[in-house]
Short mmCIF file of C-alpha atoms in Angstrom, two decimals:
data_model
loop_
_atom_site.label_atom_id
_atom_site.label_comp_id
_atom_site.label_asym_id
_atom_site.label_seq_id
_atom_site.Cartn_x
_atom_site.Cartn_y
_atom_site.Cartn_z
CA MET A 96 103.94 87.99 39.19
CA ASN A 97 101.87 89.72 41.12
CA PRO A 98 103.88 92.31 42.91
CA ASN A 99 101.26 92.78 45.05
CA ASN A 100 101.13 89.11 46.25
CA ASP A 101 105.68 89.57 47.23
CA LYS A 102 104.49 92.65 49.70
CA ARG A 103 101.86 90.29 51.16
CA LYS A 104 104.79 87.02 51.39
CA LYS A 105 107.22 89.23 52.99
CA ILE A 106 104.97 90.89 55.27
CA VAL A 107 103.56 87.75 56.49
CA ILE A 108 107.14 86.17 56.63
CA ALA A 109 108.25 89.27 58.05
CA LEU A 110 105.24 88.18 61.07
CA VAL A 111 106.76 84.99 61.57
CA LEU A 112 110.16 86.18 62.55
CA ALA A 113 109.02 88.58 65.14
CA THR A 114 106.59 85.86 66.93
CA ILE A 115 109.51 83.55 66.89
CA VAL A 116 111.71 85.67 68.75
CA VAL A 117 109.38 86.82 70.94
CA ILE A 118 108.24 83.22 71.65
CA LEU A 119 112.33 82.26 71.71
CA THR A 120 113.10 85.40 74.07
CA TYR A 121 110.07 83.98 76.28
CA ILE A 122 111.19 80.77 76.29
CA PHE A 123 115.19 81.86 77.20
CA ASN A 124 114.02 84.32 80.08
CA ASN A 125 111.22 81.99 81.86
CA TYR A 126 113.12 78.94 80.94
CA VAL A 127 116.67 78.97 80.26
CA PHE A 128 117.52 81.86 82.01
CA LYS A 129 115.24 80.80 84.93
CA GLN A 130 116.67 80.16 87.97
CA GLU A 131 116.21 79.32 91.59
CA PRO A 132 115.56 81.48 94.13
CA ILE A 133 118.32 80.80 97.40
CA ALA A 134 117.24 81.39 101.02
CA LYS A 135 118.63 81.63 104.16
CA ASN A 136 118.22 81.90 107.90
CA SER A 137 119.97 82.77 111.00
CA PHE A 138 119.61 84.01 114.60
CA TYR A 139 120.49 87.43 115.14
CA PHE A 140 118.87 90.20 118.06
CA ASN A 141 117.02 87.56 119.41
CA THR A 142 114.87 86.40 116.36
CA ILE A 143 115.16 84.51 113.23
CA ILE A 144 116.48 86.70 110.05
CA ALA A 145 115.37 85.14 106.73
CA ILE A 146 116.68 86.65 103.37
CA GLN A 147 115.89 84.94 99.78
CA LEU A 148 117.71 86.54 96.73
CA ASN A 149 115.86 86.27 93.17
CA ASP A 150 118.54 87.44 90.87
CA THR A 151 121.77 85.53 92.00
CA THR A 152 123.37 82.13 92.75
CA ASP A 153 126.49 84.11 95.61
CA GLU A 154 125.33 82.85 98.76
CA SER A 155 128.18 84.39 99.88
CA LEU A 156 125.97 87.84 99.42
CA ILE A 157 123.37 86.52 102.45
CA ASP A 158 126.63 85.35 104.80
CA ASP A 159 127.47 88.95 104.29
CA CYS A 160 123.99 89.87 105.76
CA PHE A 161 124.22 87.66 108.59
CA GLN A 162 127.49 89.18 109.06
CA ILE A 163 126.36 92.75 109.03
CA ALA A 164 123.82 91.83 112.00
CA ASP A 165 126.52 90.23 113.74
CA THR A 166 127.98 93.55 113.96
CA TYR A 167 125.51 95.85 114.39
CA GLU A 168 124.63 93.37 117.25
CA HIS A 169 127.57 94.03 118.80
CA TYR A 170 126.88 97.82 118.35
CA PHE A 171 123.25 98.25 119.23
CA SER A 172 122.35 95.25 122.10
CA ARG A 173 121.89 96.05 125.18
CA THR A 174 122.33 92.70 126.52
CA LEU A 175 125.21 91.51 124.82
CA LYS A 176 128.33 92.05 127.04
CA GLY A 177 131.08 94.97 125.48
CA SER A 178 127.96 96.10 123.35
CA ASP A 179 128.37 99.69 122.41
CA ILE A 180 124.94 99.97 124.11
CA TYR A 181 125.60 97.78 127.03
CA ASN A 182 129.10 99.87 128.04
CA ILE A 183 126.70 102.63 127.69
CA ASN A 184 124.61 101.90 130.01
CA HIS A 185 126.76 100.17 132.52
CA ALA A 186 129.38 103.11 133.01
CA GLY A 187 127.40 104.96 135.45
CA GLY A 188 126.89 108.39 133.90
CA ALA A 189 131.16 108.37 131.97
CA PRO A 190 130.84 109.32 128.80
CA VAL A 191 131.72 106.26 126.47
CA LYS A 192 132.76 106.30 122.52
CA VAL A 193 131.11 104.21 120.28
CA HIS A 194 130.98 103.34 116.69
CA GLU A 195 129.89 106.05 114.51
CA GLU A 196 127.30 104.08 113.70
CA THR A 197 125.73 103.87 117.08
CA ALA A 198 126.43 107.12 117.52
CA GLU A 199 124.21 107.77 114.31
CA LEU A 200 121.42 105.56 115.08
CA ILE A 201 121.08 107.22 118.83
CA ARG A 202 121.01 110.14 117.48
CA TYR A 203 117.71 109.31 115.19
CA GLY A 204 116.60 107.57 118.15
CA ILE A 205 116.57 110.82 120.14
CA ALA A 206 114.76 112.75 116.78
CA PHE A 207 111.75 110.29 117.04
CA GLY A 208 111.24 111.01 121.08
CA GLU A 209 111.61 114.76 119.58
CA LEU A 210 109.05 114.31 115.89
CA SER A 211 106.71 112.67 119.35
CA ASP A 212 106.55 114.40 121.97
CA GLY A 213 108.38 111.96 124.18
CA VAL A 214 105.90 108.95 122.70
CA PHE A 215 109.13 106.62 121.00
CA ASP A 216 111.58 107.66 123.85
CA ILE A 217 115.04 105.61 123.62
CA SER A 218 116.19 106.09 127.04
CA ILE A 219 113.68 103.69 128.30
CA GLY A 220 115.45 100.82 129.42
CA ALA A 221 115.30 100.62 132.97
CA LEU A 222 111.51 100.58 132.88
CA THR A 223 112.04 97.60 130.01
CA ASP A 224 114.19 95.78 132.19
CA LEU A 225 111.72 96.21 135.03
CA TRP A 226 108.99 94.12 133.37
CA ASP A 227 111.17 91.71 131.15
CA ILE A 228 108.45 91.29 129.27
CA PRO A 229 109.67 88.29 127.06
CA ASN A 230 110.90 86.49 130.40
CA ASN A 231 107.92 88.08 132.47
CA ASP A 232 105.18 84.62 133.86
CA GLY A 233 102.82 86.85 135.26
CA THR A 234 104.30 89.51 137.49
CA ILE A 235 103.34 93.29 137.94
CA PRO A 236 106.26 95.41 138.81
CA ALA A 237 105.39 97.15 142.48
CA GLN A 238 104.45 100.80 141.80
CA ALA A 239 107.86 101.95 143.30
CA ASP A 240 109.89 100.15 141.02
CA ILE A 241 107.48 101.70 138.10
CA ASP A 242 108.05 104.99 139.72
CA ALA A 243 112.00 105.06 140.06
CA ALA A 244 112.53 103.69 136.75
CA LEU A 245 110.66 106.40 135.25
CA THR A 246 112.98 108.87 136.84
CA THR A 247 115.28 108.07 134.35
CA VAL A 248 113.40 108.40 131.30
CA ASP A 249 113.87 111.49 129.27
CA TYR A 250 115.70 110.96 125.83
CA ARG A 251 116.81 114.55 126.48
CA GLN A 252 118.96 113.69 129.23
CA ILE A 253 120.98 111.84 126.27
CA VAL A 254 123.86 113.99 125.06
CA VAL A 255 125.92 112.78 121.64
CA GLU A 256 128.79 114.47 120.60
CA GLY A 257 130.89 113.70 117.91
CA ASN A 258 131.35 109.17 118.49
CA THR A 259 130.93 109.86 122.78
CA VAL A 260 127.44 108.67 123.95
CA THR A 261 126.61 110.35 127.93
CA LEU A 262 123.83 109.94 130.37
CA LYS A 263 123.40 112.72 132.31
CA ASN A 264 121.24 110.31 134.56
CA PRO A 265 123.78 108.10 135.11
CA ASP A 266 120.62 105.17 136.25
CA ALA A 267 119.07 105.85 132.71
CA ALA A 268 120.08 103.20 130.43
CA LEU A 269 119.00 102.88 126.53
CA ASP A 270 116.59 100.81 124.21
CA LEU A 271 117.29 100.67 120.66
CA GLY A 272 114.97 97.57 120.22
CA GLY A 273 112.04 100.15 118.37
CA ILE A 274 114.37 101.32 115.67
CA ALA A 275 117.51 98.83 115.35
CA LYS A 276 115.77 96.41 113.24
CA GLY A 277 114.79 98.72 110.98
CA TYR A 278 118.33 100.64 110.46
CA VAL A 279 119.96 96.72 109.91
CA ALA A 280 117.41 96.32 107.42
CA ASP A 281 118.41 99.48 105.59
CA ARG A 282 121.86 98.50 105.93
CA MET A 283 121.20 94.67 104.29
CA ARG A 284 119.41 96.19 101.33
CA GLU A 285 122.19 99.00 100.76
CA TYR A 286 124.84 95.99 100.84
CA LEU A 287 122.73 94.03 98.07
CA ASN A 288 121.97 96.93 95.85
CA ALA A 289 125.60 97.75 95.55
CA HIS A 290 126.26 94.10 95.06
CA GLY A 291 124.10 93.95 91.86
CA SER A 292 121.76 92.16 93.90
CA ASP A 293 118.01 94.02 93.59
CA GLU A 294 115.11 90.83 93.96
CA GLY A 295 113.92 89.45 97.08
CA PHE A 296 113.04 89.70 100.50
CA ILE A 297 114.50 90.67 104.24
CA ASN A 298 113.07 89.60 107.23
CA LEU A 299 114.49 90.55 110.28
CA GLY A 300 111.95 89.03 112.67
CA GLY A 301 108.62 90.21 111.18
CA ASN A 302 110.29 93.73 109.50
CA VAL A 303 110.02 92.63 106.39
CA LEU A 304 111.46 94.37 103.63
CA THR A 305 110.93 92.91 99.75
CA LEU A 306 113.63 93.76 97.41
CA GLY A 307 112.14 95.35 93.70
CA GLN A 308 109.57 92.85 92.43
CA LYS A 309 109.65 89.12 92.16
CA ALA A 310 112.03 87.23 88.74
CA ASN A 311 108.54 87.33 86.90
CA GLY A 312 107.08 90.98 87.68
CA GLU A 313 104.67 90.25 89.83
CA THR A 314 104.36 92.16 93.25
CA TYR A 315 105.31 90.78 96.65
CA HIS A 316 102.09 89.28 98.33
CA ILE A 317 102.79 89.97 101.63
CA GLY A 318 100.41 88.97 104.83
CA ILE A 319 100.14 90.91 108.19
CA ARG A 320 99.56 88.49 111.22
CA LYS A 321 95.75 88.29 112.91
CA PRO A 322 96.33 89.50 116.41
CA PHE A 323 96.26 86.69 118.85
CA GLY A 324 95.74 84.27 116.04
CA GLU A 325 96.54 81.07 115.38
CA ASP A 326 100.21 80.75 113.99
CA GLY A 327 100.56 81.76 110.25
CA GLU A 328 96.81 82.76 110.55
CA THR A 329 96.77 86.19 108.55
CA ILE A 330 94.36 89.65 108.54
CA THR A 331 95.02 90.49 105.74
CA ALA A 332 97.48 91.38 103.05
CA VAL A 333 99.60 93.53 101.21
CA ASP A 334 100.74 94.12 97.44
CA VAL A 335 104.22 95.86 97.12
CA THR A 336 107.60 96.61 95.69
CA ASP A 337 110.46 97.79 97.12
CA ARG A 338 109.14 98.38 100.26
CA SER A 339 109.38 98.03 103.67
CA ILE A 340 106.21 95.92 106.03
CA VAL A 341 106.60 96.87 109.91
CA THR A 342 103.92 96.04 112.63
CA SER A 343 103.91 97.00 116.06
CA GLY A 344 101.40 94.92 117.83
CA ARG A 345 100.25 94.02 121.70
CA TYR A 346 100.46 90.34 120.62
CA GLU A 347 103.56 90.10 119.78
CA ARG A 348 105.28 89.76 123.51
CA TYR A 349 103.54 89.90 126.58
CA PHE A 350 101.39 87.73 129.06
CA GLU A 351 97.94 87.80 130.44
CA LYS A 352 96.90 88.32 134.05
CA ASP A 353 93.48 89.10 135.52
CA GLY A 354 91.88 89.45 132.22
CA ARG A 355 94.48 92.27 130.82
CA ILE A 356 97.12 91.79 128.21
CA TYR A 357 100.86 93.33 129.42
CA HIS A 358 102.37 93.85 126.58
CA HIS A 359 106.54 94.76 125.98
CA ILE A 360 105.21 98.89 124.07
CA LEU A 361 105.02 101.00 127.41
CA ASP A 362 104.40 104.31 127.97
CA PRO A 363 107.53 106.72 128.86
CA LYS A 364 104.88 109.04 131.17
CA THR A 365 103.14 105.95 132.99
CA GLY A 366 105.50 102.95 133.01
CA TYR A 367 102.76 100.37 131.76
CA PRO A 368 101.79 99.29 128.47
CA TYR A 369 100.10 100.72 126.59
CA ASP A 370 96.07 100.11 126.78
CA ASN A 371 94.58 102.82 123.64
CA GLY A 372 91.83 100.07 121.60
CA LEU A 373 94.46 98.75 119.19
CA ASN A 374 96.12 95.67 118.67
CA GLY A 375 98.29 96.46 116.60
CA VAL A 376 99.59 99.46 113.21
CA THR A 377 101.16 98.36 110.28
CA ILE A 378 103.58 100.70 108.37
CA LEU A 379 104.15 100.82 105.10
CA SER A 380 107.51 103.09 103.94
CA ASP A 381 109.92 103.21 102.04
CA SER A 382 112.84 102.93 104.74
CA SER A 383 112.16 100.16 107.15
CA MET A 384 114.07 102.20 109.94
CA VAL A 385 110.97 104.94 109.64
CA GLY A 386 108.78 102.18 109.41
CA ASP A 387 109.66 100.92 112.77
CA ALA A 388 109.71 103.99 114.29
CA LEU A 389 106.43 105.03 113.23
CA SER A 390 104.50 102.03 113.54
CA THR A 391 105.41 101.71 117.23
CA ILE A 392 104.92 106.21 117.72
CA CYS A 393 101.22 105.50 116.07
CA PHE A 394 100.77 102.20 117.84
CA ALA A 395 101.08 104.45 121.18
CA LEU A 396 99.11 107.09 119.81
CA GLY A 397 96.11 104.87 119.43
CA GLN A 398 94.11 105.29 115.93
CA GLU A 399 92.87 109.20 116.36
CA LYS A 400 95.87 110.84 117.27
CA GLY A 401 97.95 108.32 115.28
CA THR A 402 96.35 109.18 112.00
CA GLU A 403 96.38 112.96 113.34
CA PHE A 404 100.43 112.55 113.89
CA LEU A 405 101.04 111.08 110.26
CA SER A 406 98.18 113.91 108.30
CA SER A 407 100.29 116.42 109.89
CA MET A 408 103.83 115.17 110.46
CA PRO A 409 105.52 117.29 112.53
CA SER A 410 108.81 119.43 112.19
CA ASN A 411 112.65 117.60 112.93
CA ASP A 412 115.44 119.17 111.05
CA PHE A 413 117.48 116.03 111.52
CA LEU A 414 114.82 113.73 110.34
CA GLN A 415 113.53 115.53 107.35
CA PRO A 416 116.26 114.49 104.57
CA THR A 417 114.74 110.83 105.74
CA LEU A 418 111.01 111.48 105.88
CA ALA A 419 110.86 113.85 103.02
CA ALA A 420 111.91 110.13 100.99
CA GLU A 421 108.94 109.14 102.44
CA THR A 422 105.60 109.94 99.33
CA THR A 423 104.01 106.91 99.69
CA LEU A 424 103.63 106.19 103.37
CA GLN A 425 100.52 104.34 104.77
CA ALA A 426 99.43 102.85 108.24
CA ILE A 427 96.85 99.91 108.85
CA PHE A 428 95.42 100.68 111.77
CA ILE A 429 93.80 97.35 114.58
CA ASP A 430 91.64 97.26 116.72
CA GLU A 431 91.18 95.42 119.78
CA ASN A 432 88.11 94.04 117.95
CA ASN A 433 90.45 93.46 115.05
CA ASP A 434 88.58 95.63 112.53
CA MET A 435 90.61 97.40 110.18
CA THR A 436 91.40 101.27 109.25
CA ILE A 437 93.80 101.92 106.44
CA TYR A 438 95.80 105.10 105.94
CA GLU A 439 97.47 106.17 103.28
#
């Protein structure tokens, strides 16, 4: 017997067995153990929340996320009677004790106000109420009313001491709409990760937060809506893994009068919607809260100043631990002609 033949036979057998193992592993991973994603929708913060999980069949995790949204709505909503923000806005300047996370989010709002030199200002509530863009059928407020509302806008007049919040101007009102959804999405992700789910996505009214990657190992392909396009029409798409995608734009909530667009992103210095040549700004970040705030700030600043802002992010001690984690921050600026400029 030729010992070389025996050796070759053993090698062939080993290769065949290895191939069988690879094939069986593929079959088990892709067929035997493959499970369908679970998904549910609900309605909070006046928007639809959609959650899909790819690595579990436990629907209670999604239900718990909706309960998280309900809890935060009772903290952060300015229109829900009895919420923390509602109570602050109707206290006439008296101190109001709030939940710990409400105080934390207000601190974040103040910090982003400092970071942007007042471009982002959570004390804009009186101006937001005056314009009431979601329900406005084309009425431009009187200049006197705008001027009066502007006197109440100044984030530096918000005092947070522990869990107690005071508005120095009794006519002022908080509006956390530029930051709350991102904060909530981040908390949902933390909950899901802590309970063993890290594949799927959260869509909180257009604030998309992907969890890990797809079950097949691919990235998520997330479309960015075309400004003023048809429903479902996209202008571009991004491939992301475990990232947040947040857009602020003048085409989200607006009315048109005499050929001009009046949208919901209001300038706290003029009292009117920003008119800076942009249709929208999309921020890709690790934190949805950061993306929420920065998309508003960059939209407000315009493309040139917004890019400069991102390139040399101002200092803010309170935000530094959060911003330091944003090692791969990206932005997509879409001008009024729908031409795109990418910052990364």
